[in-house]
PDB file of C-alpha atoms in Angstrom:
ATOM      1  CA  MET A   1     -22.413   7.378 -13.409  1.00 72.00           C
ATOM      2  CA  ARG A   2     -21.727   4.039 -12.218  1.00 76.00           C
ATOM      3  CA  PHE A   3     -18.694   3.356  -9.928  1.00 79.00           C
ATOM      4  CA  THR A   4     -16.922   0.265 -10.684  1.00 78.00           C
ATOM      5  CA  ALA A   5     -14.049   0.936  -8.097  1.00 90.00           C
ATOM      6  CA  ARG A   6     -13.114   2.777  -5.292  1.00 92.00           C
ATOM      7  CA  ILE A   7     -10.047   3.184  -3.019  1.00 95.00           C
ATOM      8  CA  VAL A   8      -9.985   1.768   0.380  1.00 95.00           C
ATOM      9  CA  HIS A   9      -6.276   0.743   1.052  1.00 96.00           C
ATOM     10  CA  PHE A  10      -2.403   2.855   0.906  1.00 97.00           C
ATOM     11  CA  GLU A  11       0.666   1.377   1.571  1.00 96.00           C
ATOM     12  CA  LEU A  12       3.423   3.409   2.317  1.00 97.00           C
ATOM     13  CA  ASN A  13       6.912   1.314   1.011  1.00 96.00           C
ATOM     14  CA  VAL A  14       9.556   3.010   2.926  1.00 97.00           C
ATOM     15  CA  LYS A  15      13.705   1.711   3.602  1.00 96.00           C
ATOM     16  CA  ASP A  16      13.176   2.513   7.497  1.00 96.00           C
ATOM     17  CA  ILE A  17      10.078   1.101   9.582  1.00 97.00           C
ATOM     18  CA  ASP A  18      10.558   1.683  13.159  1.00 97.00           C
ATOM     19  CA  LYS A  19      11.700   4.875  12.001  1.00 97.00           C
ATOM     20  CA  THR A  20       8.576   5.787   9.271  1.00 97.00           C
ATOM     21  CA  MET A  21       5.994   4.083  12.379  1.00 97.00           C
ATOM     22  CA  GLU A  22       7.779   6.951  15.060  1.00 97.00           C
ATOM     23  CA  PHE A  23       6.711   9.919  11.871  1.00 97.00           C
ATOM     24  CA  TYR A  24       3.281   8.590  11.563  1.00 97.00           C
ATOM     25  CA  LYS A  25       1.883   8.309  15.239  1.00 97.00           C
ATOM     26  CA  ASN A  26       3.724  11.002  16.488  1.00 95.00           C
ATOM     27  CA  VAL A  27       2.753  13.319  13.517  1.00 93.00           C
ATOM     28  CA  PHE A  28      -1.124  12.057  13.144  1.00 94.00           C
ATOM     29  CA  GLY A  29      -1.509   9.973  16.011  1.00 96.00           C
ATOM     30  CA  TRP A  30      -1.887   6.830  13.451  1.00 97.00           C
ATOM     31  CA  LYS A  31      -2.423   3.070  15.261  1.00 97.00           C
ATOM     32  CA  ILE A  32       0.023   0.586  13.689  1.00 98.00           C
ATOM     33  CA  GLU A  33       0.237  -2.883  14.204  1.00 97.00           C
ATOM     34  CA  LYS A  34       2.856  -6.014  12.803  1.00 97.00           C
ATOM     35  CA  TRP A  35      -0.161  -7.682  10.541  1.00 96.00           C
ATOM     36  CA  GLU A  36      -0.509 -11.451  11.914  1.00 93.00           C
ATOM     37  CA  GLY A  37      -0.151 -13.246   8.205  1.00 89.00           C
ATOM     38  CA  PRO A  38       3.228 -14.686   6.262  1.00 89.00           C
ATOM     39  CA  MET A  39       5.357 -11.587   4.729  1.00 89.00           C
ATOM     40  CA  ASP A  40       6.593  -8.719   7.475  1.00 94.00           C
ATOM     41  CA  TYR A  41       4.099  -6.223   6.873  1.00 97.00           C
ATOM     42  CA  TRP A  42       2.433  -3.247   9.184  1.00 98.00           C
ATOM     43  CA  LEU A  43      -1.499  -2.550   8.942  1.00 97.00           C
ATOM     44  CA  ILE A  44      -2.225   1.590   9.376  1.00 98.00           C
ATOM     45  CA  MET A  45      -5.314   2.595  11.822  1.00 97.00           C
ATOM     46  CA  THR A  46      -5.737   6.686  10.831  1.00 97.00           C
ATOM     47  CA  GLY A  47      -9.196   6.795  12.548  1.00 95.00           C
ATOM     48  CA  ASP A  48     -11.875   5.844  13.712  1.00 94.00           C
ATOM     49  CA  GLU A  49     -14.041   3.128  11.371  1.00 90.00           C
ATOM     50  CA  SER A  50     -17.346   5.160  11.742  1.00 94.00           C
ATOM     51  CA  GLU A  51     -15.870   8.178  10.628  1.00 91.00           C
ATOM     52  CA  PRO A  52     -14.637   8.611   6.361  1.00 91.00           C
ATOM     53  CA  GLY A  53     -11.267   8.137   5.573  1.00 93.00           C
ATOM     54  CA  ILE A  54      -9.297   4.928   4.640  1.00 96.00           C
ATOM     55  CA  ASP A  55      -7.037   2.906   6.520  1.00 97.00           C
ATOM     56  CA  GLY A  56      -3.477   1.092   4.916  1.00 97.00           C
ATOM     57  CA  GLY A  57       0.295  -0.554   4.884  1.00 97.00           C
ATOM     58  CA  LEU A  58       3.846  -0.118   5.472  1.00 97.00           C
ATOM     59  CA  GLY A  59       6.125  -2.174   4.064  1.00 96.00           C
ATOM     60  CA  LEU A  60       9.448  -2.608   3.429  1.00 96.00           C
ATOM     61  CA  ALA A  61      10.794  -0.124   0.054  1.00 95.00           C
ATOM     62  CA  GLU A  62      11.681  -2.479  -2.872  1.00 92.00           C
ATOM     63  CA  GLU A  63      13.759  -1.058  -5.792  1.00 92.00           C
ATOM     64  CA  ASP A  64      11.802   0.133  -8.500  1.00 90.00           C
ATOM     65  CA  PHE A  65       8.381  -0.076  -7.022  1.00 93.00           C
ATOM     66  CA  PRO A  66       6.835   3.515  -5.817  1.00 92.00           C
ATOM     67  CA  SER A  67       6.908   4.578  -1.758  1.00 94.00           C
ATOM     68  CA  VAL A  68       3.048   5.130  -2.188  1.00 96.00           C
ATOM     69  CA  VAL A  69       0.444   2.979  -3.273  1.00 97.00           C
ATOM     70  CA  ASN A  70      -3.357   2.957  -3.831  1.00 97.00           C
ATOM     71  CA  THR A  71      -5.179  -0.170  -3.531  1.00 97.00           C
ATOM     72  CA  VAL A  72      -8.663   0.029  -5.165  1.00 96.00           C
ATOM     73  CA  ASP A  73     -11.625  -2.908  -4.474  1.00 95.00           C
ATOM     74  CA  VAL A  74     -13.277  -4.848  -7.711  1.00 95.00           C
ATOM     75  CA  LYS A  75     -15.623  -7.158  -8.136  1.00 95.00           C
ATOM     76  CA  ASN A  76     -13.388  -9.228 -11.001  1.00 96.00           C
ATOM     77  CA  VAL A  77      -9.361  -8.663 -10.671  1.00 97.00           C
ATOM     78  CA  ASP A  78      -9.100 -10.537 -14.350  1.00 97.00           C
ATOM     79  CA  ALA A  79     -11.360  -8.594 -15.608  1.00 95.00           C
ATOM     80  CA  ILE A  80      -9.889  -5.249 -14.977  1.00 95.00           C
ATOM     81  CA  VAL A  81      -6.451  -6.864 -15.685  1.00 96.00           C
ATOM     82  CA  LYS A  82      -7.642  -7.033 -19.255  1.00 96.00           C
ATOM     83  CA  LYS A  83      -9.082  -3.361 -19.041  1.00 94.00           C
ATOM     84  CA  ALA A  84      -6.064  -1.700 -18.353  1.00 96.00           C
ATOM     85  CA  GLU A  85      -4.359  -3.921 -21.229  1.00 96.00           C
ATOM     86  CA  GLU A  86      -6.524  -2.627 -23.539  1.00 96.00           C
ATOM     87  CA  ASN A  87      -6.520   1.177 -22.393  1.00 95.00           C
ATOM     88  CA  GLY A  88      -2.214   1.283 -22.169  1.00 95.00           C
ATOM     89  CA  GLY A  89      -1.826  -0.443 -18.519  1.00 96.00           C
ATOM     90  CA  LYS A  90       0.970  -2.935 -17.660  1.00 97.00           C
ATOM     91  CA  ILE A  91       1.397  -5.687 -15.076  1.00 97.00           C
ATOM     92  CA  VAL A  92       3.583  -4.560 -12.767  1.00 96.00           C
ATOM     93  CA  ARG A  93       2.911  -7.425 -10.366  1.00 96.00           C
ATOM     94  CA  PRO A  94       0.349 -10.662 -11.643  1.00 97.00           C
ATOM     95  CA  LYS A  95      -2.250 -11.554  -9.919  1.00 98.00           C
ATOM     96  CA  HIS A  96      -1.230 -13.270  -5.956  1.00 97.00           C
ATOM     97  CA  ALA A  97      -3.135 -14.466  -3.431  1.00 97.00           C
ATOM     98  CA  VAL A  98      -3.083 -12.088   0.090  1.00 96.00           C
ATOM     99  CA  PRO A  99      -3.452 -15.416   2.839  1.00 95.00           C
ATOM    100  CA  GLY A 100      -6.950 -14.878   3.895  1.00 94.00           C
ATOM    101  CA  VAL A 101      -8.108 -11.954   2.301  1.00 95.00           C
ATOM    102  CA  GLY A 102      -8.217 -11.656  -1.166  1.00 97.00           C
ATOM    103  CA  TRP A 103      -6.077 -11.288  -4.507  1.00 98.00           C
ATOM    104  CA  LEU A 104      -4.078  -8.856  -4.892  1.00 98.00           C
ATOM    105  CA  VAL A 105      -2.548  -7.779  -8.601  1.00 98.00           C
ATOM    106  CA  TYR A 106      -0.145  -4.345  -9.141  1.00 97.00           C
ATOM    107  CA  ILE A 107      -0.586  -2.416 -12.306  1.00 96.00           C
ATOM    108  CA  LYS A 108       0.922   0.325 -14.163  1.00 95.00           C
ATOM    109  CA  ASP A 109      -1.153   3.463 -16.379  1.00 94.00           C
ATOM    110  CA  PHE A 110       0.652   4.697 -18.878  1.00 89.00           C
ATOM    111  CA  GLU A 111       1.913   8.042 -16.931  1.00 89.00           C
ATOM    112  CA  GLY A 112       3.474   5.136 -14.871  1.00 92.00           C
ATOM    113  CA  ILE A 113       1.477   5.148 -11.413  1.00 94.00           C
ATOM    114  CA  VAL A 114       1.288   1.715  -9.667  1.00 96.00           C
ATOM    115  CA  THR A 115      -2.212   1.228  -8.823  1.00 97.00           C
ATOM    116  CA  GLY A 116      -3.274  -2.037  -6.369  1.00 97.00           C
ATOM    117  CA  VAL A 117      -5.852  -4.046  -7.522  1.00 96.00           C
ATOM    118  CA  MET A 118      -7.858  -5.942  -4.576  1.00 97.00           C
ATOM    119  CA  GLN A 119     -10.492  -8.573  -4.965  1.00 97.00           C
ATOM    120  CA  GLU A 120     -11.862  -9.995  -1.382  1.00 96.00           C
ATOM    121  CA  ASP A 121     -11.464 -13.509  -1.173  1.00 97.00           C
ATOM    122  CA  PRO A 122     -11.317 -14.787   2.847  1.00 96.00           C
ATOM    123  CA  THR A 123     -10.475 -18.149   1.225  1.00 97.00           C
ATOM    124  CA  ALA A 124      -7.096 -16.546  -0.944  1.00 96.00           C
ATOM    125  CA  LYS A 125      -4.077 -18.943  -0.498  1.00 93.00           C
TER     126      LYS A 125
END
């Protein structure tokens, strides 16, 4: 079997950033720092990079958007969008740049599960 995408990031979208940060720091010992990018977002480091696992992010909750979203890394966002639509998926948020990181789109499957799809591109603006 040939795998084409892997979960590389998770997002927690919450109403109270400070309370949530304290919870995860105290319960799991996670390190959480403000991202230096152009929007309010915090990076979650869940462990040492040499160990299995993924890191995540923390953002403010938005109406009609899930509180937990997994993001997969792909080679071509546009190709995945096409495949998602062909298989009954819908685009929740169209392709957009995450400056200095890459291209991101959010898709929803037929069950309503939202997944972020990221194509790495450090030149994205």
